[in-house]
Amino acid sequence: MKKITAILLSLVMLLSLCACGSGAAQPAPTAQEPAASDSAAAPEAGISEAAQKYPSEKVITWYTQAAGSASDVIARIIGPKLGEILGQNVVYENLGGAGGMNMLMPVYNNPADGYSIASLTVPALCMTPFSPDCPYTYEDFSPLYCVQKQPQCLTVRADAPYTTIEEFIQYIQDHPDTVRLGSPGASSVHYMALAGWQLETGLPFSVVAYDDAPTLNAALLGGHIEGLALGYSEIAQYVNSGDFRILCFTTHHEQKPAGYEDIPTFAELGYSAMGVAFQGICIKAGTDPDVYNILTDAFEQVFADPEIIAQLTEANIWIEGTFEGPEAFTQTIINDYNYYEKVLNETGLMQELYG
């Protein structure tokens, strides 16, 4: 019996040692090596907390000028694709007037979190900041992309008694102080081009400011003005329908819509007056760099989509060779700001418009 008892005790001790050895082969998870069940919740290395949540927290709001304007058309073509890539809805808010300031103020006032996007035009950043009523400068915004720089057109009704710019100039001289030329706001490149042309030539016409492009087009259609200055995309439908006629381009760059190569520019006519125009996109300066990168990566995919480019082209907005990325677009804004500051001071319009 003593021998049997000794053998049983030995077997129990041997089994206990085997069990301890088996447990030692499976150490508990450490901070350096998280358990498999926790690894999916771990933060992505090198990415900010804001970027990890973006854009899941709320919808993205895109602020544009009036419905039907070039900035609005661009946003509504691009927005759905942008939302698809980001996995978030993009909604729109139209805020025209005030030289683009109304459009930018929500972005300026909202947090720099990437959820507020604004369309961007030259006046909004390169002219309106000269007003004492404007609280921001171009440095308060981070440019994303310049979608296009488009020809600006001096346009009249197709049934007007003049068919060339030379005939129109003669008509203005023969009917002093009766010709009214419209522009979308006093703080616009169009207004600057017309006012600069008048100062340069002494032609006796008046410049009338309207709130936005659609209202301006309606004024010309209704005969309330004799001509207007707008971007080609904003008057193309009326030119194509036979209601409007382009007399000249108020810009100096060489890009002209196909079929209009024979229409002169201000520069070709010998005038120094001009309007520099672009349509772009921006967010508030100070946005988290990782969030900014998420947005720019998404926009890169948007602009690489042939279908998007086809839609912009169909809308008379896409102009080859004028698209710019963030760095180039930032420099364009700085250059245009300096140009308009010079023009406003030399023509006396700085004091007249901004006091």
mmCIF file of C-alpha atoms in Angstrom:
data_model
loop_
_atom_site.group_PDB
_atom_site.id
_atom_site.type_symbol
_atom_site.label_atom_id
_atom_site.label_comp_id
_atom_site.label_asym_id
_atom_site.label_seq_id
_atom_site.Cartn_x
_atom_site.Cartn_y
_atom_site.Cartn_z
ATOM 1 C CA MET A 1 0.000 0.000 0.000
ATOM 2 C CA LYS A 2 2.838 2.404 0.821
ATOM 3 C CA LYS A 3 4.365 1.781 -2.623
ATOM 4 C CA ILE A 4 1.017 2.399 -4.392
ATOM 5 C CA THR A 5 0.499 5.632 -2.430
ATOM 6 C CA ALA A 6 3.989 6.893 -3.345
ATOM 7 C CA ILE A 7 3.394 6.178 -7.058
ATOM 8 C CA LEU A 8 0.057 8.073 -7.037
ATOM 9 C CA LEU A 9 1.650 11.099 -5.333
ATOM 10 C CA SER A 10 4.399 11.128 -7.954
ATOM 11 C CA LEU A 11 1.840 11.093 -10.805
ATOM 12 C CA VAL A 12 -0.119 14.033 -9.258
ATOM 13 C CA MET A 13 3.064 16.126 -8.938
ATOM 14 C CA LEU A 14 4.049 15.363 -12.561
ATOM 15 C CA LEU A 15 0.648 16.411 -13.910
ATOM 16 C CA SER A 16 0.791 19.689 -11.923
ATOM 17 C CA LEU A 17 4.186 20.560 -13.402
ATOM 18 C CA CYS A 18 2.894 19.931 -16.971
ATOM 19 C CA ALA A 19 -0.090 22.212 -16.385
ATOM 20 C CA CYS A 20 2.168 25.040 -15.158
ATOM 21 C CA GLY A 21 4.433 24.665 -18.203
ATOM 22 C CA SER A 22 1.467 24.884 -20.574
ATOM 23 C CA GLY A 23 0.263 28.163 -18.957
ATOM 24 C CA ALA A 24 3.692 29.801 -19.244
ATOM 25 C CA ALA A 25 3.602 29.454 -23.040
ATOM 26 C CA GLN A 26 0.691 31.990 -23.313
ATOM 27 C CA PRO A 27 1.780 35.322 -21.705
ATOM 28 C CA ALA A 28 -0.822 38.041 -21.104
ATOM 29 C CA PRO A 29 -0.973 40.908 -23.638
ATOM 30 C CA THR A 30 1.256 43.908 -22.908
ATOM 31 C CA ALA A 31 0.927 47.610 -23.772
ATOM 32 C CA GLN A 32 3.429 47.136 -26.605
ATOM 33 C CA GLU A 33 1.545 44.149 -28.029
ATOM 34 C CA PRO A 34 -2.224 44.715 -27.573
ATOM 35 C CA ALA A 35 -4.607 41.816 -27.552
ATOM 36 C CA ALA A 36 -6.095 40.913 -30.922
ATOM 37 C CA SER A 37 -9.576 41.965 -29.802
ATOM 38 C CA ASP A 38 -8.341 45.517 -28.991
ATOM 39 C CA SER A 39 -6.133 46.151 -32.047
ATOM 40 C CA ALA A 40 -8.972 47.489 -34.283
ATOM 41 C CA ALA A 41 -9.677 50.294 -31.819
ATOM 42 C CA ALA A 42 -6.084 51.474 -31.628
ATOM 43 C CA PRO A 43 -5.348 54.971 -33.126
ATOM 44 C CA GLU A 44 -3.668 55.032 -36.532
ATOM 45 C CA ALA A 45 -0.035 56.002 -36.045
ATOM 46 C CA GLY A 46 0.866 59.556 -37.091
ATOM 47 C CA ILE A 47 -2.725 60.725 -37.773
ATOM 48 C CA SER A 48 -4.331 63.422 -35.619
ATOM 49 C CA GLU A 49 -7.443 62.715 -33.584
ATOM 50 C CA ALA A 50 -9.404 65.250 -35.688
ATOM 51 C CA ALA A 51 -8.407 63.439 -38.887
ATOM 52 C CA GLN A 52 -9.426 60.065 -37.452
ATOM 53 C CA LYS A 53 -12.958 61.398 -36.914
ATOM 54 C CA TYR A 54 -13.182 63.438 -40.131
ATOM 55 C CA PRO A 55 -15.630 63.642 -41.810
ATOM 56 C CA SER A 56 -17.931 61.376 -39.778
ATOM 57 C CA GLU A 57 -19.178 63.947 -37.247
ATOM 58 C CA LYS A 58 -21.465 66.099 -39.473
ATOM 59 C CA VAL A 59 -22.315 67.023 -43.050
ATOM 60 C CA ILE A 60 -20.015 69.261 -45.101
ATOM 61 C CA THR A 61 -21.507 72.623 -46.098
ATOM 62 C CA TRP A 62 -20.360 74.266 -49.330
ATOM 63 C CA TYR A 63 -21.060 78.025 -49.522
ATOM 64 C CA THR A 64 -21.403 79.514 -53.013
ATOM 65 C CA GLN A 65 -22.735 82.614 -54.715
ATOM 66 C CA ALA A 66 -26.253 82.815 -56.182
ATOM 67 C CA ALA A 67 -27.904 79.742 -57.678
ATOM 68 C CA GLY A 68 -26.915 79.472 -61.332
ATOM 69 C CA SER A 69 -23.638 81.375 -60.905
ATOM 70 C CA ALA A 70 -20.385 79.752 -62.021
ATOM 71 C CA SER A 71 -19.340 79.059 -58.426
ATOM 72 C CA ASP A 72 -22.682 77.391 -57.715
ATOM 73 C CA VAL A 73 -22.527 75.239 -60.872
ATOM 74 C CA ILE A 74 -18.985 74.090 -60.004
ATOM 75 C CA ALA A 75 -20.009 73.128 -56.469
ATOM 76 C CA ARG A 76 -23.052 71.161 -57.609
ATOM 77 C CA ILE A 77 -21.041 69.233 -60.195
ATOM 78 C CA ILE A 78 -18.161 68.442 -57.858
ATOM 79 C CA GLY A 79 -20.009 68.090 -54.533
ATOM 80 C CA PRO A 80 -21.725 64.713 -55.064
ATOM 81 C CA LYS A 81 -18.469 63.045 -56.132
ATOM 82 C CA LEU A 82 -16.605 64.647 -53.232
ATOM 83 C CA GLY A 83 -19.235 63.356 -50.811
ATOM 84 C CA GLU A 84 -19.018 59.875 -52.322
ATOM 85 C CA ILE A 85 -15.240 59.777 -51.847
ATOM 86 C CA LEU A 86 -15.362 61.135 -48.296
ATOM 87 C CA GLY A 87 -18.389 59.073 -47.292
ATOM 88 C CA GLN A 88 -20.282 62.151 -46.118
ATOM 89 C CA ASN A 89 -23.123 64.309 -47.470
ATOM 90 C CA VAL A 90 -22.296 67.679 -49.016
ATOM 91 C CA VAL A 91 -25.002 70.349 -48.764
ATOM 92 C CA TYR A 92 -25.054 73.790 -50.382
ATOM 93 C CA GLU A 93 -25.912 77.292 -49.252
ATOM 94 C CA ASN A 94 -26.187 80.181 -51.724
ATOM 95 C CA LEU A 95 -24.983 83.501 -50.319
ATOM 96 C CA GLY A 96 -24.447 86.048 -53.091
ATOM 97 C CA GLY A 97 -23.628 89.742 -52.860
ATOM 98 C CA ALA A 98 -21.210 91.965 -50.922
ATOM 99 C CA GLY A 99 -18.374 91.280 -53.342
ATOM 100 C CA GLY A 100 -18.174 87.647 -52.255
ATOM 101 C CA MET A 101 -17.955 88.512 -48.564
ATOM 102 C CA ASN A 102 -21.341 86.921 -47.778
ATOM 103 C CA MET A 103 -20.077 83.657 -49.240
ATOM 104 C CA LEU A 104 -16.868 83.613 -47.183
ATOM 105 C CA MET A 105 -18.155 84.903 -43.848
ATOM 106 C CA PRO A 106 -19.621 81.548 -42.677
ATOM 107 C CA VAL A 107 -16.270 79.843 -43.295
ATOM 108 C CA TYR A 108 -14.479 82.723 -41.567
ATOM 109 C CA ASN A 109 -16.820 82.485 -38.530
ATOM 110 C CA ASN A 110 -17.067 78.686 -38.314
ATOM 111 C CA PRO A 111 -14.417 76.451 -36.711
ATOM 112 C CA ALA A 112 -11.406 75.499 -38.838
ATOM 113 C CA ASP A 113 -12.463 71.862 -38.948
ATOM 114 C CA GLY A 114 -12.910 71.147 -42.672
ATOM 115 C CA TYR A 115 -16.702 70.971 -42.514
ATOM 116 C CA SER A 116 -17.160 74.424 -44.106
ATOM 117 C CA ILE A 117 -16.026 74.901 -47.717
ATOM 118 C CA ALA A 118 -16.426 78.055 -49.800
ATOM 119 C CA SER A 119 -16.268 78.782 -53.476
ATOM 120 C CA LEU A 120 -13.730 81.467 -54.197
ATOM 121 C CA THR A 121 -13.713 84.343 -56.675
ATOM 122 C CA VAL A 122 -11.217 87.124 -57.245
ATOM 123 C CA PRO A 123 -13.205 89.915 -55.556
ATOM 124 C CA ALA A 124 -13.864 87.885 -52.411
ATOM 125 C CA LEU A 125 -10.158 87.722 -51.495
ATOM 126 C CA CYS A 126 -8.371 90.177 -53.798
ATOM 127 C CA MET A 127 -10.636 93.251 -53.603
ATOM 128 C CA THR A 128 -13.306 93.045 -50.899
ATOM 129 C CA PRO A 129 -10.660 92.925 -48.103
ATOM 130 C CA PHE A 130 -9.852 96.568 -48.969
ATOM 131 C CA SER A 131 -13.273 97.549 -47.598
ATOM 132 C CA PRO A 132 -13.303 98.735 -43.973
ATOM 133 C CA ASP A 133 -16.418 96.583 -43.506
ATOM 134 C CA CYS A 134 -14.555 93.382 -44.361
ATOM 135 C CA PRO A 135 -13.103 91.648 -41.281
ATOM 136 C CA TYR A 136 -10.821 89.199 -43.092
ATOM 137 C CA THR A 137 -7.788 89.107 -45.404
ATOM 138 C CA TYR A 138 -6.733 86.429 -47.879
ATOM 139 C CA GLU A 139 -4.456 85.016 -45.178
ATOM 140 C CA ASP A 140 -7.527 83.874 -43.202
ATOM 141 C CA PHE A 141 -8.254 81.158 -45.795
ATOM 142 C CA SER A 142 -6.409 78.140 -47.163
ATOM 143 C CA PRO A 143 -6.812 77.838 -50.947
ATOM 144 C CA LEU A 144 -7.517 74.332 -52.236
ATOM 145 C CA TYR A 145 -7.903 74.527 -56.020
ATOM 146 C CA CYS A 146 -8.359 77.024 -58.815
ATOM 147 C CA VAL A 147 -10.891 75.230 -61.001
ATOM 148 C CA GLN A 148 -10.543 77.674 -63.874
ATOM 149 C CA LYS A 149 -9.624 81.140 -65.069
ATOM 150 C CA GLN A 150 -12.187 82.095 -67.636
ATOM 151 C CA PRO A 151 -12.537 84.797 -70.303
ATOM 152 C CA GLN A 152 -14.596 87.803 -69.222
ATOM 153 C CA CYS A 153 -16.955 89.160 -71.864
ATOM 154 C CA LEU A 154 -18.344 92.600 -72.731
ATOM 155 C CA THR A 155 -21.757 91.493 -73.968
ATOM 156 C CA VAL A 156 -24.809 93.163 -75.538
ATOM 157 C CA ARG A 157 -28.186 92.012 -76.818
ATOM 158 C CA ALA A 158 -27.988 90.311 -80.192
ATOM 159 C CA ASP A 159 -30.653 92.653 -81.613
ATOM 160 C CA ALA A 160 -28.747 95.808 -80.618
ATOM 161 C CA PRO A 161 -27.862 98.287 -83.419
ATOM 162 C CA TYR A 162 -24.136 97.490 -83.075
ATOM 163 C CA THR A 163 -22.332 94.253 -83.877
ATOM 164 C CA THR A 164 -18.690 95.117 -83.151
ATOM 165 C CA ILE A 165 -16.869 96.836 -80.297
ATOM 166 C CA GLU A 166 -15.962 99.698 -82.632
ATOM 167 C CA GLU A 167 -19.617 100.266 -83.501
ATOM 168 C CA PHE A 168 -20.535 100.127 -79.812
ATOM 169 C CA ILE A 169 -17.920 102.730 -78.923
ATOM 170 C CA GLN A 170 -19.334 105.005 -81.642
ATOM 171 C CA TYR A 171 -22.853 104.449 -80.303
ATOM 172 C CA ILE A 172 -21.747 105.445 -76.775
ATOM 173 C CA GLN A 173 -20.156 108.614 -78.147
ATOM 174 C CA ASP A 174 -23.296 109.452 -80.144
ATOM 175 C CA HIS A 175 -25.579 108.829 -77.126
ATOM 176 C CA PRO A 176 -23.654 110.337 -74.179
ATOM 177 C CA ASP A 177 -24.749 109.441 -70.647
ATOM 178 C CA THR A 178 -27.508 107.083 -71.818
ATOM 179 C CA VAL A 179 -25.643 103.780 -72.102
ATOM 180 C CA ARG A 180 -25.687 101.606 -68.983
ATOM 181 C CA LEU A 181 -23.222 98.730 -68.529
ATOM 182 C CA GLY A 182 -23.857 96.242 -65.764
ATOM 183 C CA SER A 183 -21.552 94.249 -63.498
ATOM 184 C CA PRO A 184 -22.167 91.774 -60.646
ATOM 185 C CA GLY A 185 -21.323 94.055 -57.738
ATOM 186 C CA ALA A 186 -19.175 97.154 -57.392
ATOM 187 C CA SER A 187 -16.356 95.089 -55.893
ATOM 188 C CA SER A 188 -15.965 92.781 -58.866
ATOM 189 C CA VAL A 189 -13.381 92.282 -61.585
ATOM 190 C CA HIS A 190 -16.098 93.104 -64.095
ATOM 191 C CA TYR A 191 -16.787 96.468 -62.458
ATOM 192 C CA MET A 192 -13.069 97.179 -62.317
ATOM 193 C CA ALA A 193 -12.668 96.373 -66.012
ATOM 194 C CA LEU A 194 -15.554 98.643 -67.041
ATOM 195 C CA ALA A 195 -14.601 101.485 -64.700
ATOM 196 C CA GLY A 196 -10.949 101.230 -65.718
ATOM 197 C CA TRP A 197 -11.962 101.270 -69.404
ATOM 198 C CA GLN A 198 -14.072 104.378 -68.827
ATOM 199 C CA LEU A 199 -11.260 106.182 -67.001
ATOM 200 C CA GLU A 200 -8.858 105.256 -69.786
ATOM 201 C CA THR A 201 -11.130 106.302 -72.673
ATOM 202 C CA GLY A 202 -13.401 108.942 -71.198
ATOM 203 C CA LEU A 203 -16.417 107.243 -72.781
ATOM 204 C CA PRO A 204 -19.700 108.684 -71.382
ATOM 205 C CA PHE A 205 -21.438 105.565 -70.029
ATOM 206 C CA SER A 206 -22.501 104.562 -66.518
ATOM 207 C CA VAL A 207 -21.632 101.358 -64.652
ATOM 208 C CA VAL A 208 -24.519 99.747 -62.771
ATOM 209 C CA ALA A 209 -23.860 97.149 -60.057
ATOM 210 C CA TYR A 210 -26.216 94.180 -59.595
ATOM 211 C CA ASP A 211 -26.210 91.545 -56.865
ATOM 212 C CA ASP A 212 -25.291 88.553 -59.003
ATOM 213 C CA ALA A 213 -24.913 87.129 -62.515
ATOM 214 C CA PRO A 214 -28.478 85.765 -62.950
ATOM 215 C CA THR A 215 -30.008 89.130 -62.010
ATOM 216 C CA LEU A 216 -27.600 90.883 -64.343
ATOM 217 C CA ASN A 217 -28.478 88.603 -67.263
ATOM 218 C CA ALA A 218 -32.159 89.240 -66.626
ATOM 219 C CA ALA A 219 -31.526 92.988 -66.708
ATOM 220 C CA LEU A 220 -29.917 92.788 -70.147
ATOM 221 C CA LEU A 221 -32.648 90.488 -71.450
ATOM 222 C CA GLY A 222 -35.253 92.957 -70.198
ATOM 223 C CA GLY A 223 -33.554 95.961 -71.769
ATOM 224 C CA HIS A 224 -32.785 97.641 -68.433
ATOM 225 C CA ILE A 225 -29.118 97.977 -69.439
ATOM 226 C CA GLU A 226 -27.365 98.159 -72.807
ATOM 227 C CA GLY A 227 -24.500 95.809 -71.991
ATOM 228 C CA LEU A 228 -22.774 93.821 -69.272
ATOM 229 C CA ALA A 229 -19.463 92.264 -68.274
ATOM 230 C CA LEU A 230 -19.520 88.647 -67.081
ATOM 231 C CA GLY A 231 -17.589 85.418 -67.372
ATOM 232 C CA TYR A 232 -18.198 83.347 -70.486
ATOM 233 C CA SER A 233 -19.776 80.452 -68.584
ATOM 234 C CA GLU A 234 -22.356 82.836 -67.112
ATOM 235 C CA ILE A 235 -23.575 84.194 -70.477
ATOM 236 C CA ALA A 236 -22.866 81.242 -72.800
ATOM 237 C CA GLN A 237 -26.422 79.902 -72.750
ATOM 238 C CA TYR A 238 -27.750 83.266 -73.927
ATOM 239 C CA VAL A 239 -25.092 83.573 -76.607
ATOM 240 C CA ASN A 240 -25.893 80.060 -77.823
ATOM 241 C CA SER A 241 -29.625 80.831 -77.837
ATOM 242 C CA GLY A 242 -29.063 83.923 -79.969
ATOM 243 C CA ASP A 243 -30.099 86.451 -77.294
ATOM 244 C CA PHE A 244 -26.625 87.885 -76.521
ATOM 245 C CA ARG A 245 -23.579 88.851 -78.571
ATOM 246 C CA ILE A 246 -19.992 89.108 -77.279
ATOM 247 C CA LEU A 247 -18.269 92.283 -78.501
ATOM 248 C CA CYS A 248 -14.895 91.785 -76.808
ATOM 249 C CA PHE A 249 -13.125 90.061 -73.930
ATOM 250 C CA THR A 250 -12.166 92.298 -71.014
ATOM 251 C CA THR A 251 -9.232 90.078 -70.058
ATOM 252 C CA HIS A 252 -5.650 90.072 -71.325
ATOM 253 C CA HIS A 253 -4.923 86.348 -71.302
ATOM 254 C CA GLU A 254 -5.089 84.471 -74.584
ATOM 255 C CA GLN A 255 -7.621 81.784 -73.667
ATOM 256 C CA LYS A 256 -10.805 82.260 -75.694
ATOM 257 C CA PRO A 257 -13.749 79.905 -76.120
ATOM 258 C CA ALA A 258 -13.689 77.826 -79.288
ATOM 259 C CA GLY A 259 -15.285 79.708 -82.143
ATOM 260 C CA TYR A 260 -14.515 83.148 -80.705
ATOM 261 C CA GLU A 261 -10.877 83.456 -81.710
ATOM 262 C CA ASP A 262 -11.654 86.543 -83.817
ATOM 263 C CA ILE A 263 -13.277 88.443 -80.932
ATOM 264 C CA PRO A 264 -10.667 90.937 -79.633
ATOM 265 C CA THR A 265 -9.462 91.372 -76.050
ATOM 266 C CA PHE A 266 -8.944 94.713 -74.333
ATOM 267 C CA ALA A 267 -5.209 94.157 -74.709
ATOM 268 C CA GLU A 268 -5.537 93.543 -78.445
ATOM 269 C CA LEU A 269 -7.538 96.764 -78.716
ATOM 270 C CA GLY A 270 -4.714 98.635 -76.990
ATOM 271 C CA TYR A 271 -6.349 99.146 -73.585
ATOM 272 C CA SER A 272 -4.570 98.591 -70.279
ATOM 273 C CA ALA A 273 -7.838 98.042 -68.383
ATOM 274 C CA MET A 274 -8.543 94.420 -67.636
ATOM 275 C CA GLY A 275 -10.310 91.967 -65.382
ATOM 276 C CA VAL A 276 -8.498 89.009 -63.848
ATOM 277 C CA ALA A 277 -10.931 86.277 -62.854
ATOM 278 C CA PHE A 278 -10.816 82.787 -61.359
ATOM 279 C CA GLN A 279 -13.188 80.281 -59.786
ATOM 280 C CA GLY A 280 -11.712 78.348 -56.888
ATOM 281 C CA ILE A 281 -12.304 76.525 -53.611
ATOM 282 C CA CYS A 282 -11.033 77.233 -50.088
ATOM 283 C CA ILE A 283 -11.389 76.361 -46.401
ATOM 284 C CA LYS A 284 -10.496 78.279 -43.261
ATOM 285 C CA ALA A 285 -6.823 78.770 -42.462
ATOM 286 C CA GLY A 286 -5.635 76.827 -39.444
ATOM 287 C CA THR A 287 -7.486 73.639 -40.356
ATOM 288 C CA ASP A 288 -5.757 70.537 -38.988
ATOM 289 C CA PRO A 289 -3.060 69.563 -41.552
ATOM 290 C CA ASP A 290 -4.211 65.942 -41.633
ATOM 291 C CA VAL A 291 -7.809 67.025 -42.275
ATOM 292 C CA TYR A 292 -6.551 69.379 -44.979
ATOM 293 C CA ASN A 293 -4.700 66.467 -46.583
ATOM 294 C CA ILE A 294 -7.809 64.295 -46.495
ATOM 295 C CA LEU A 295 -9.719 67.008 -48.353
ATOM 296 C CA THR A 296 -7.018 67.651 -50.942
ATOM 297 C CA ASP A 297 -6.632 63.910 -51.581
ATOM 298 C CA ALA A 298 -10.391 63.669 -52.122
ATOM 299 C CA PHE A 299 -10.400 66.634 -54.499
ATOM 300 C CA GLU A 300 -7.497 65.115 -56.432
ATOM 301 C CA GLN A 301 -9.670 62.064 -57.058
ATOM 302 C CA VAL A 302 -12.574 64.293 -58.097
ATOM 303 C CA PHE A 303 -10.526 66.171 -60.687
ATOM 304 C CA ALA A 304 -9.013 62.935 -61.971
ATOM 305 C CA ASP A 305 -12.497 61.699 -62.882
ATOM 306 C CA PRO A 306 -13.109 62.138 -66.655
ATOM 307 C CA GLU A 307 -16.862 62.304 -66.057
ATOM 308 C CA ILE A 308 -16.477 65.330 -63.766
ATOM 309 C CA ILE A 309 -14.288 67.107 -66.315
ATOM 310 C CA ALA A 310 -16.840 66.314 -69.023
ATOM 311 C CA GLN A 311 -19.628 67.857 -66.920
ATOM 312 C CA LEU A 312 -17.558 70.995 -66.238
ATOM 313 C CA THR A 313 -16.760 71.248 -69.941
ATOM 314 C CA GLU A 314 -20.434 70.850 -70.860
ATOM 315 C CA ALA A 315 -21.237 73.693 -68.435
ATOM 316 C CA ASN A 316 -18.696 75.943 -70.258
ATOM 317 C CA ILE A 317 -16.558 76.072 -67.107
ATOM 318 C CA TRP A 318 -13.528 73.840 -67.722
ATOM 319 C CA ILE A 319 -10.724 75.672 -69.554
ATOM 320 C CA GLU A 320 -7.623 73.635 -70.344
ATOM 321 C CA GLY A 321 -4.415 74.982 -68.850
ATOM 322 C CA THR A 322 -6.009 77.121 -66.137
ATOM 323 C CA PHE A 323 -6.501 74.517 -63.352
ATOM 324 C CA GLU A 324 -4.164 75.018 -60.355
ATOM 325 C CA GLY A 325 -3.364 73.071 -57.206
ATOM 326 C CA PRO A 326 -3.044 74.575 -53.692
ATOM 327 C CA GLU A 327 0.487 75.984 -53.991
ATOM 328 C CA ALA A 328 0.052 77.580 -57.422
ATOM 329 C CA PHE A 329 -3.417 78.849 -56.527
ATOM 330 C CA THR A 330 -2.102 80.524 -53.374
ATOM 331 C CA GLN A 331 0.458 82.392 -55.467
ATOM 332 C CA THR A 332 -2.235 83.414 -57.965
ATOM 333 C CA ILE A 333 -4.271 84.948 -55.143
ATOM 334 C CA ILE A 334 -1.264 86.903 -53.852
ATOM 335 C CA ASN A 335 -0.417 88.145 -57.363
ATOM 336 C CA ASP A 336 -4.003 89.203 -58.098
ATOM 337 C CA TYR A 337 -4.317 90.951 -54.724
ATOM 338 C CA ASN A 338 -1.198 93.000 -55.465
ATOM 339 C CA TYR A 339 -2.428 93.750 -59.013
ATOM 340 C CA TYR A 340 -5.824 95.038 -57.918
ATOM 341 C CA GLU A 341 -4.351 97.076 -55.099
ATOM 342 C CA LYS A 342 -2.223 98.818 -57.722
ATOM 343 C CA VAL A 343 -5.156 99.343 -60.130
ATOM 344 C CA LEU A 344 -7.491 100.617 -57.429
ATOM 345 C CA ASN A 345 -4.927 103.149 -56.214
ATOM 346 C CA GLU A 346 -3.884 104.340 -59.689
ATOM 347 C CA THR A 347 -7.453 104.826 -60.915
ATOM 348 C CA GLY A 348 -8.706 106.458 -57.723
ATOM 349 C CA LEU A 349 -11.278 103.700 -57.269
ATOM 350 C CA MET A 350 -9.785 102.674 -53.911
ATOM 351 C CA GLN A 351 -11.072 105.864 -52.291
ATOM 352 C CA GLU A 352 -14.293 105.912 -54.316
ATOM 353 C CA LEU A 353 -15.275 102.326 -53.508
ATOM 354 C CA TYR A 354 -13.750 101.699 -50.106
ATOM 355 C CA GLY A 355 -13.237 105.114 -48.576
#
